[in-house]
Coordinates of C-alpha atoms and ligand atoms in Angstrom, one line a residue:
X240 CA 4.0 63.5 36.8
X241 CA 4.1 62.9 33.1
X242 CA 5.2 59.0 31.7
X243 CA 8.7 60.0 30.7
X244 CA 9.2 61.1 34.6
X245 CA 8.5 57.6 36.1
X246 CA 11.6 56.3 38.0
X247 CA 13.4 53.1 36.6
X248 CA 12.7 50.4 37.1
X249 CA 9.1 50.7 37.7
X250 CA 5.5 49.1 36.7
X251 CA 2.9 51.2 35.2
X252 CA -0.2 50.3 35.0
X253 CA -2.8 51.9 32.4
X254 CA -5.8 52.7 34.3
X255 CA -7.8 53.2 30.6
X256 CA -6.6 50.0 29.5
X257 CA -7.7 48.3 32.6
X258 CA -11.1 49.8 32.3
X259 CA -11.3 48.8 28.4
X260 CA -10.5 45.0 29.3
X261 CA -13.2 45.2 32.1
X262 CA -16.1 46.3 30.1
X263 CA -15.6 43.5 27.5
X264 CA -15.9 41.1 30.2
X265 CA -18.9 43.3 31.9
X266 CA -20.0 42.8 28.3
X267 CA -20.1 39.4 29.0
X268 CA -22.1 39.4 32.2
X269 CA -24.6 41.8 31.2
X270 CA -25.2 39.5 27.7
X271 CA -24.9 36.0 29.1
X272 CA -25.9 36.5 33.4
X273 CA -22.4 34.7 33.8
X274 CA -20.7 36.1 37.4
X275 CA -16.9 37.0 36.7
X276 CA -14.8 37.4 39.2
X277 CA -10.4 38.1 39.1
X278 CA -8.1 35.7 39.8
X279 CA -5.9 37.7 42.1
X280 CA -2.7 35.8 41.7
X281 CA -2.5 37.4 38.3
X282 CA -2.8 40.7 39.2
X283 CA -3.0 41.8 42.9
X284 CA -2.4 45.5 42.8
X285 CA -5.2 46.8 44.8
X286 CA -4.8 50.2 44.4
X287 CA -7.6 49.1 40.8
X288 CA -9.5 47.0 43.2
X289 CA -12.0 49.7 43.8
X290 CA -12.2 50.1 39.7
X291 CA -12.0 46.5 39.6
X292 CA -14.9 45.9 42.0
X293 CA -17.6 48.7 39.8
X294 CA -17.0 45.9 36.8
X295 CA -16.5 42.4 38.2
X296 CA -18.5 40.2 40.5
X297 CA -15.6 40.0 43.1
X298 CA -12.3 38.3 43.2
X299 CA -10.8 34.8 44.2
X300 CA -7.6 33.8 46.2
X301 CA -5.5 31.1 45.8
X302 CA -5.3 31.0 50.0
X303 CA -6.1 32.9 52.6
X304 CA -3.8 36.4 52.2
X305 CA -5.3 37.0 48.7
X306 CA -8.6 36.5 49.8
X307 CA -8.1 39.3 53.3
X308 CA -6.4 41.6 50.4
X309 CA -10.2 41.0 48.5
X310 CA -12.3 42.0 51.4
X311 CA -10.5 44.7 52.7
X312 CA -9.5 46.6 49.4
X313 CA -12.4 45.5 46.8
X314 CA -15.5 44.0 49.0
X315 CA -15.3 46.0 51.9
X316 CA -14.9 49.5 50.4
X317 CA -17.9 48.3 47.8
X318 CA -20.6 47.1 51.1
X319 CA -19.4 50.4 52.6
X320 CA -21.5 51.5 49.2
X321 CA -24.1 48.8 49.4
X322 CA -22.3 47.1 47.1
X323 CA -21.8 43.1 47.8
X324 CA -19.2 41.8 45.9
X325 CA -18.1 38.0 46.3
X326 CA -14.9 36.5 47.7
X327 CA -14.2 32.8 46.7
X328 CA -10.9 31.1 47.7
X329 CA -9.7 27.6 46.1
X330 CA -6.9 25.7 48.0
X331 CA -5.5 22.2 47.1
X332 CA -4.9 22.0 51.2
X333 CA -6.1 24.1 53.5
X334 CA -4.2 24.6 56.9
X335 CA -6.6 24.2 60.1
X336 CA -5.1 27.1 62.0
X337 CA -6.5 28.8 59.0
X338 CA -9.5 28.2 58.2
X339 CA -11.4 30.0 60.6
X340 CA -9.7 33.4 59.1
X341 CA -11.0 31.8 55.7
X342 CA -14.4 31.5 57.0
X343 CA -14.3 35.2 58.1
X344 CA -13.5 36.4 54.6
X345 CA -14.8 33.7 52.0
X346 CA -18.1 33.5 51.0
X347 CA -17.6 30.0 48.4
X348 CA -14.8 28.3 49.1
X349 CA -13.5 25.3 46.6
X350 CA -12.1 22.1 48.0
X351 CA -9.8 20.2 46.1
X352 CA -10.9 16.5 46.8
X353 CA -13.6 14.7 49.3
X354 CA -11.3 14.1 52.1
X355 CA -10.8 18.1 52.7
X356 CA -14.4 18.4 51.8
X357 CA -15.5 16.0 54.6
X358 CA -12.8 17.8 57.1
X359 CA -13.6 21.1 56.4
X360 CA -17.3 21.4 54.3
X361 CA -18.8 21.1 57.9
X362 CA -17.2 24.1 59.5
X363 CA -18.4 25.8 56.2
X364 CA -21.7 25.1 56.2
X365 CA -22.4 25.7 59.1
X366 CA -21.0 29.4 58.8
X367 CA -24.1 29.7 55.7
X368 CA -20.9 28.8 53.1
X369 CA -21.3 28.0 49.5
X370 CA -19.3 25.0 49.3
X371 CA -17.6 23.4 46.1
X372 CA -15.6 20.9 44.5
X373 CA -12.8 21.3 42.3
X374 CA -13.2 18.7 39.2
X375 CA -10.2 17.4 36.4
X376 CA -12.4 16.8 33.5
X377 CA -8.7 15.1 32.3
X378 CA -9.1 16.9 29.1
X379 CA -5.7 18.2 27.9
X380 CA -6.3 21.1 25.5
X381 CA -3.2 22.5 25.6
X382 CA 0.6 21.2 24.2
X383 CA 4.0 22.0 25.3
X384 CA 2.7 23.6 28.8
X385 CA 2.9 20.8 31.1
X386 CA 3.3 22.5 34.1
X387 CA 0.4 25.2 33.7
X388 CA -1.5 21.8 32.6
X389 CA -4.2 20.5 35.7
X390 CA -5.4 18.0 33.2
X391 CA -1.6 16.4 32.8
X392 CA -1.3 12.5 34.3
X393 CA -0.5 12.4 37.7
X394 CA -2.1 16.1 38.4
X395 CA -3.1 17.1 42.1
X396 CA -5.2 19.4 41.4
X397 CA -9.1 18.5 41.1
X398 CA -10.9 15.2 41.4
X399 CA -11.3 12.9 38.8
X400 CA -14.0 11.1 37.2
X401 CA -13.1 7.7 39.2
X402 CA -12.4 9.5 42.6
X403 CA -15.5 11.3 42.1
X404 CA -17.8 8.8 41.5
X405 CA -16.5 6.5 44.7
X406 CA -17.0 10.0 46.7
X407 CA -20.0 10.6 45.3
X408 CA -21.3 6.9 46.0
X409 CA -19.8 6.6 49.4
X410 CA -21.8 9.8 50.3
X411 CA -25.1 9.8 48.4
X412 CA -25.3 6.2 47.2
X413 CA -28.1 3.9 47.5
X414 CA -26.6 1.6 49.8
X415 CA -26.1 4.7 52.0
X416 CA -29.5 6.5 52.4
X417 CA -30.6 2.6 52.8
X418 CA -28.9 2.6 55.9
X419 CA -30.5 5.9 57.2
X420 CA -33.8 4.3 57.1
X421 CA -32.4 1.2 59.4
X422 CA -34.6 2.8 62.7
X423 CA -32.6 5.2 65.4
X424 CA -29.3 3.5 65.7
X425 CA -28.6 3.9 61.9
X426 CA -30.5 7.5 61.5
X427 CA -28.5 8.6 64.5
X428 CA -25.2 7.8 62.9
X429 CA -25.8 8.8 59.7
X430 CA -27.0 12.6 61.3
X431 CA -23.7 12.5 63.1
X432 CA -22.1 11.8 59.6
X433 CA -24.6 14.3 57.3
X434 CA -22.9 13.8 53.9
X435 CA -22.3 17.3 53.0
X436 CA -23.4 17.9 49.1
X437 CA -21.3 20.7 47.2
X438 CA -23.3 23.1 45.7
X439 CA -21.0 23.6 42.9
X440 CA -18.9 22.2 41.0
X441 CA -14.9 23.9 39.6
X442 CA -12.8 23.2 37.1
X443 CA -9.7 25.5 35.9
X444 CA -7.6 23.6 32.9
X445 CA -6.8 26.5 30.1
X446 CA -3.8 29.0 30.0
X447 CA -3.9 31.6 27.2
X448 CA -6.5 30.2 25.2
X449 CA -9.4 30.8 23.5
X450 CA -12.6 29.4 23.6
X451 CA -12.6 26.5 21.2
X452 CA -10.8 25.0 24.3
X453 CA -13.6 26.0 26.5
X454 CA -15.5 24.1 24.4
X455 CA -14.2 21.0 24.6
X456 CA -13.4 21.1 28.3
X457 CA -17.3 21.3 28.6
X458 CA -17.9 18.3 26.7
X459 CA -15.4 16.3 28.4
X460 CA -16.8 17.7 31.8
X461 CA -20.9 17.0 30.7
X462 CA -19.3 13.8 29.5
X463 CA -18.1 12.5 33.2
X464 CA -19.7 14.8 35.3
X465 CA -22.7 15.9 33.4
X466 CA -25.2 13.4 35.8
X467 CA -24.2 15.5 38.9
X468 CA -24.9 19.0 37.4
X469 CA -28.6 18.9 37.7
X470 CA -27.7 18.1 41.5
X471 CA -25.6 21.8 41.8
X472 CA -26.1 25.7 42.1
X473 CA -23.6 26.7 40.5
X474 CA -20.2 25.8 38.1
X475 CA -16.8 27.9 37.6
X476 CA -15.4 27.5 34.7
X477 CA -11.9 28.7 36.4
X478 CA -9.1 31.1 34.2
X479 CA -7.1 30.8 31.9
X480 CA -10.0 32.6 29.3
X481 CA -8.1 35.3 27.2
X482 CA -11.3 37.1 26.9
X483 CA -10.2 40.2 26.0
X484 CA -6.9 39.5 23.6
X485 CA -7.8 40.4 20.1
X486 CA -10.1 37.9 18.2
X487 CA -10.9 35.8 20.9
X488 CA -14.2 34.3 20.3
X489 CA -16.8 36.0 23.1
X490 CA -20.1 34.3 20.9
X491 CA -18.5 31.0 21.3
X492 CA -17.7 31.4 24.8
X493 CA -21.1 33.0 25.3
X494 CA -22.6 29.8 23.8
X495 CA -20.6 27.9 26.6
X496 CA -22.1 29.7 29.1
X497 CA -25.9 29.8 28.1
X498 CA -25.5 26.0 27.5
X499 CA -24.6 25.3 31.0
X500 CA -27.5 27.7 32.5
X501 CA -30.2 26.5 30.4
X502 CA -29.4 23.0 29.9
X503 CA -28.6 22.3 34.2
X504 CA -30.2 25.7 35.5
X505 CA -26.7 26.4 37.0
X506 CA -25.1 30.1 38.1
X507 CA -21.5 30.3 35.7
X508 CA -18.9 32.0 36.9
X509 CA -15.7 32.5 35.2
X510 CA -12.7 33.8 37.4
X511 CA -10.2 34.8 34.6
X512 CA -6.5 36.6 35.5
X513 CA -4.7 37.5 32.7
X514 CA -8.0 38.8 30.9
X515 CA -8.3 41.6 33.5
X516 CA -4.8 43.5 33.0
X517 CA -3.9 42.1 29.7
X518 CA -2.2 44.4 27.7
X519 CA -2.3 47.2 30.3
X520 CA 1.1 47.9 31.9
X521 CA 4.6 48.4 31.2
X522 CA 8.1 48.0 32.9
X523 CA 10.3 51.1 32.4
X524 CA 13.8 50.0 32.1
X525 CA 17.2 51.4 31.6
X526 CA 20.4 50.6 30.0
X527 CA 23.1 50.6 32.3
X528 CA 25.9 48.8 30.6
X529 CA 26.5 48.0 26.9
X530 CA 28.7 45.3 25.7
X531 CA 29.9 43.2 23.0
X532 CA 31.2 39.6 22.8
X533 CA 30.2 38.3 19.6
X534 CA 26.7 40.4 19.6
X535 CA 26.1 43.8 21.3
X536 CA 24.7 43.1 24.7
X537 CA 23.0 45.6 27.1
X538 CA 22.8 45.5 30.7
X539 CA 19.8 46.8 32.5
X540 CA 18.5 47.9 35.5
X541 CA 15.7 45.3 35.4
X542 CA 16.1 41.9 35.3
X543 CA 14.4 38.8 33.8
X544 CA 14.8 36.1 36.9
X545 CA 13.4 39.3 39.3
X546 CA 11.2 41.3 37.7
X547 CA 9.2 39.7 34.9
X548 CA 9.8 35.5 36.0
X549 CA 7.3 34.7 33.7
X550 CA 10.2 35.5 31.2
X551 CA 12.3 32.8 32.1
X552 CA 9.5 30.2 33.1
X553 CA 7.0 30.2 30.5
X554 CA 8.9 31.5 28.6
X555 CA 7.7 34.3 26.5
X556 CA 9.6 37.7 25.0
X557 CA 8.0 40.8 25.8
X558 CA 6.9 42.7 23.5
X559 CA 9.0 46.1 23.7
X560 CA 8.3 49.7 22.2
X561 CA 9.9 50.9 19.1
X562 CA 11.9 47.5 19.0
X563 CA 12.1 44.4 16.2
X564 CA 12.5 41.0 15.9
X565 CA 16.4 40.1 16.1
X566 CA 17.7 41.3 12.1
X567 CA 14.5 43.2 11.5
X568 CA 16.3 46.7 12.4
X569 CA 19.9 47.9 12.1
X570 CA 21.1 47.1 15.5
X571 CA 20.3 44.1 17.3
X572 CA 21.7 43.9 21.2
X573 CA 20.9 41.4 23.6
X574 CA 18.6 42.5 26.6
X575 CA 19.9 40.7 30.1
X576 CA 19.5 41.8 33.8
X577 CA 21.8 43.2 36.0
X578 CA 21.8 39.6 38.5
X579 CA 24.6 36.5 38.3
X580 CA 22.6 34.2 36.4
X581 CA 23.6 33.8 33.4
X582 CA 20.4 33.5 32.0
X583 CA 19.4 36.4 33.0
X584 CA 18.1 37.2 29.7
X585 CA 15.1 39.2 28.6
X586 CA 15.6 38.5 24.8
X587 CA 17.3 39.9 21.8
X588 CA 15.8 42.7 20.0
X589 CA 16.6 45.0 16.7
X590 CA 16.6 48.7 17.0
X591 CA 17.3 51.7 14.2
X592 CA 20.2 52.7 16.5
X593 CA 22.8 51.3 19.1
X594 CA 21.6 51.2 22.5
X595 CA 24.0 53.7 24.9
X596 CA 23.6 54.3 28.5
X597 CA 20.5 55.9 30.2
X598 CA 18.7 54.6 27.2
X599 CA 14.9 53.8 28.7
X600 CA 13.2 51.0 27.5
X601 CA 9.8 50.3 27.9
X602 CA 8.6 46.4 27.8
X603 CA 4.6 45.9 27.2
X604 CA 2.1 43.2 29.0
X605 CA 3.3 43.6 32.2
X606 CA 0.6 44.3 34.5
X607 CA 0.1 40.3 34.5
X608 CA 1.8 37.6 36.5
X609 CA 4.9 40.4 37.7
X610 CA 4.2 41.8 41.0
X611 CA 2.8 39.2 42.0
X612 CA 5.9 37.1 40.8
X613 CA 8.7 39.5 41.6
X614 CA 11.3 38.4 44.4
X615 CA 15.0 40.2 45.3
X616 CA 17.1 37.5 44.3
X617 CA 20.9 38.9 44.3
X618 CA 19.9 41.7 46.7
X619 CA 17.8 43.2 43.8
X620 CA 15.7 46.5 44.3
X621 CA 12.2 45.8 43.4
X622 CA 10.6 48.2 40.6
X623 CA 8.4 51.0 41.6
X624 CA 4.5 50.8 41.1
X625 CA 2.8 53.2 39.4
X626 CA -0.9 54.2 37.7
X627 CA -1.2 56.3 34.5
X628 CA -4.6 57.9 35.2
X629 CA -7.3 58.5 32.8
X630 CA -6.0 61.9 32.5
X631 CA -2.3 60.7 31.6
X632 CA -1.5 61.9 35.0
X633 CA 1.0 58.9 35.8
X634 CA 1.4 58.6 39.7
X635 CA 3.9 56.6 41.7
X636 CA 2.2 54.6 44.4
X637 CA 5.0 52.5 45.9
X638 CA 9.1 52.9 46.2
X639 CA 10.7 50.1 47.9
X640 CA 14.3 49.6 49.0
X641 CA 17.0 47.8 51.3
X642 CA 14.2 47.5 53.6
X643 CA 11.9 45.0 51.7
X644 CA 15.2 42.9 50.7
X645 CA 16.0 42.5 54.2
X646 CA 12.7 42.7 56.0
X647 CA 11.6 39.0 54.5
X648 CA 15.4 37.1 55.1
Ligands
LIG864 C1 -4.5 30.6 37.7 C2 -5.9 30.4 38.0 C3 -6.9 31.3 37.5 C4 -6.5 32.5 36.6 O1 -5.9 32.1 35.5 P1 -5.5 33.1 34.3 O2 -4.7 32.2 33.4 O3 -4.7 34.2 34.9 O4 -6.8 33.6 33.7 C5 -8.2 31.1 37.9 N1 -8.5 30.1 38.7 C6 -7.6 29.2 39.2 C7 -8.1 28.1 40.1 C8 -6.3 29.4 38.9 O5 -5.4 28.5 39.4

């Protein structure tokens, strides 16, 4: 069916714009060597996994549902072509019940400090696992973000320089391998005991940014960790890498990533979300209701707290066809959802005329960090998802209704 067909609301992703944003990044692979994989939490629709998968290294979860979606809708269908694509998986806990379903799909999986390391590195090695360590290089390059900030005081999320080095000591210290070498008592406890060395080391501290930041994440991490790099395979510079929003600096980050391979010998891997559907989908909107109480307001049919969170919780206004800032045009209406909240608000917008009902709207950048996001809050139907082809064939792939409200209460 053509665009202007699509059902409201609904997300359409841009199958050409996907595509564009994944050969700059290829460009980046085939230039540098660097392994880039998608962070799936951004952008889970699977139906691009098998487009995805011809571009990217593989994919990573955040636990263990994102990384079954991986192998069975990108790395299975790509062995099934002799294509092996990697699965990695990073969890500041994992559950035990789980982890043998992790094992099954994973092939690196990133632990979060040495205590889940020592409880679950074993079970991984011995399943021929790639095993690493998430690090905070407690290098804040980013204001006014606290909470997408892993570098922020009292962070859970990696281990620090101090934690680190006592891990690191404890484990491979002098004073340890001294004791292997006490005769059988000592050699037999210390094989009972093997201290497992990651092979690789993972940090993840940017949002949105460019790679100036990248650049001084490094430094802070060669600064604190740099003596344990020549000990590792491998280093993942996380997300957060707007690789492909217009102007970002690819030499610079390029630079980042030869520095790291020639200086330690290490594989880079860069598992970027955003960067992979940035720019490429829409939400199609209507106007239900129009309003005025001091300001013309519209009521649509999509709504901020349901259907694009990130709205509310960044927050961020998105960008919206044939629309101006508030003043810049004629008619300026308020944009708010159809829920009880009375924040509910998308943003307010100019236009050349009045919004009436039935109007459609069509809001840009939303491919990232919706679907994934999206929750039925007030009974609220969840938007259609749909593809625009290469062709400009646009194709509905999933409906949902009462069903999907209900089926998770
Ligand atoms: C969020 C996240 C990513 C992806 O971040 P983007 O900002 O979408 O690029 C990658 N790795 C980890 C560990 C993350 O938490």
């Amino acid at each position: 069916m053509l665009f202007s067909e699509l059902p409201s609301p609904c997300y359409v992703v841009d199958e050409d714009l996907v595509e564009k944003n994944l050969e700059v990044l290829k460009g980046v692979m085939d230039r540098t060597g660097a392994r880039i994989l998608l962070a799936q939490k951004a952008f889970s629709m699977y139906a691009l996994y098998p487009l995805i998968g011809k571009y990217l290294c593989g994919a990573t979860a955040s636990g263990l549902y994102e990384a079954r979606l991986c192998a069975e809708e990108m790395a299975g269908p790509a062995a099934e072509q002799g294509r092996v694509l990697e699965n990695h998986i990073f969890s500041p806990a994992y559950r035990s019940e789980d982890f043998g379903e992790v094992l099954k799909y994973c092939d690196h999986i990133v632990f979060n400090s040495w205590r889940q390391l020592e409880r679950f590195g074993p079970r991984a090695r011995e399943a021929g696992k790639s095993i690493g360590l998430r690090i905070n290089p407690e290098c804040s390059t980013q204001e006014g973000h606290a909470i997408y900030d892993p570098c922020a005081s009292g962070s859970r999320l990696g281990v620090t320089k101090a934690s680190f080095e006592a891990g690191w000591e404890a484990n491979f210290g002098a004073r340890r391998f001294a004791q292997k070498e006490e005769g059988a008592q000592g050699q037999f406890e210390s094989r009972r005991t093997l201290p497992l060395m990651p092979d690789g080391l993972h940090f993840h501290t940017l949002c949105e940014q460019d790679a100036d930041a990248l650049e001084k994440t490094l430094e802070a991490v060669e600064e604190k960790f740099g003596r344990y790099l020549p000990h590792m395979k491998w280093i993942n510079f996380g997300g957060g890498h707007h690789i492909t929003r217009r102007g970002y600096d690819i030499p610079r980050l390029e630079r980042c990533i030869r520095r790291m391979q020639e200086k330690y010998g290490l594989t880079v891997y860069l598992e970027p979300g955003e960067a992979v559907a940035l720019n490429a989908g829409y939400l199609i909107a209507s106007v239900l209701e129009t309003l005025h109480n001091g300001m013309d307001i519209a009521i649509l049919d999509a709504s901020a707290a349901c259907h694009m969170p990130d709205v509310l919780e960044m927050p961020y206004r998105p960008p919206l066809q044939g629309s101006g800032l508030p003043g810049e045009k004629p008619y300026t209406c308020r944009l708010g959802g159809p829920t009880c909240l009375a924040g509910d608000i998308i943003g307010d917008y100019s236009f050349s005329a009045p919004l009436k009902e039935g109007d459609r709207l069509i809001f840009e950048d939303m491919a990232i960090y919706s679907m994934v996001k999206n929750n039925t809050f007030n009974g609220m139907p969840l938007p259609a998802i749909a593809v625009r082809r290469k062709d400009g064939e646009c194709v509905v792939l999933k409906k949902f209704g009462y069903q999907d409200f209900k089926g998770r209460l």
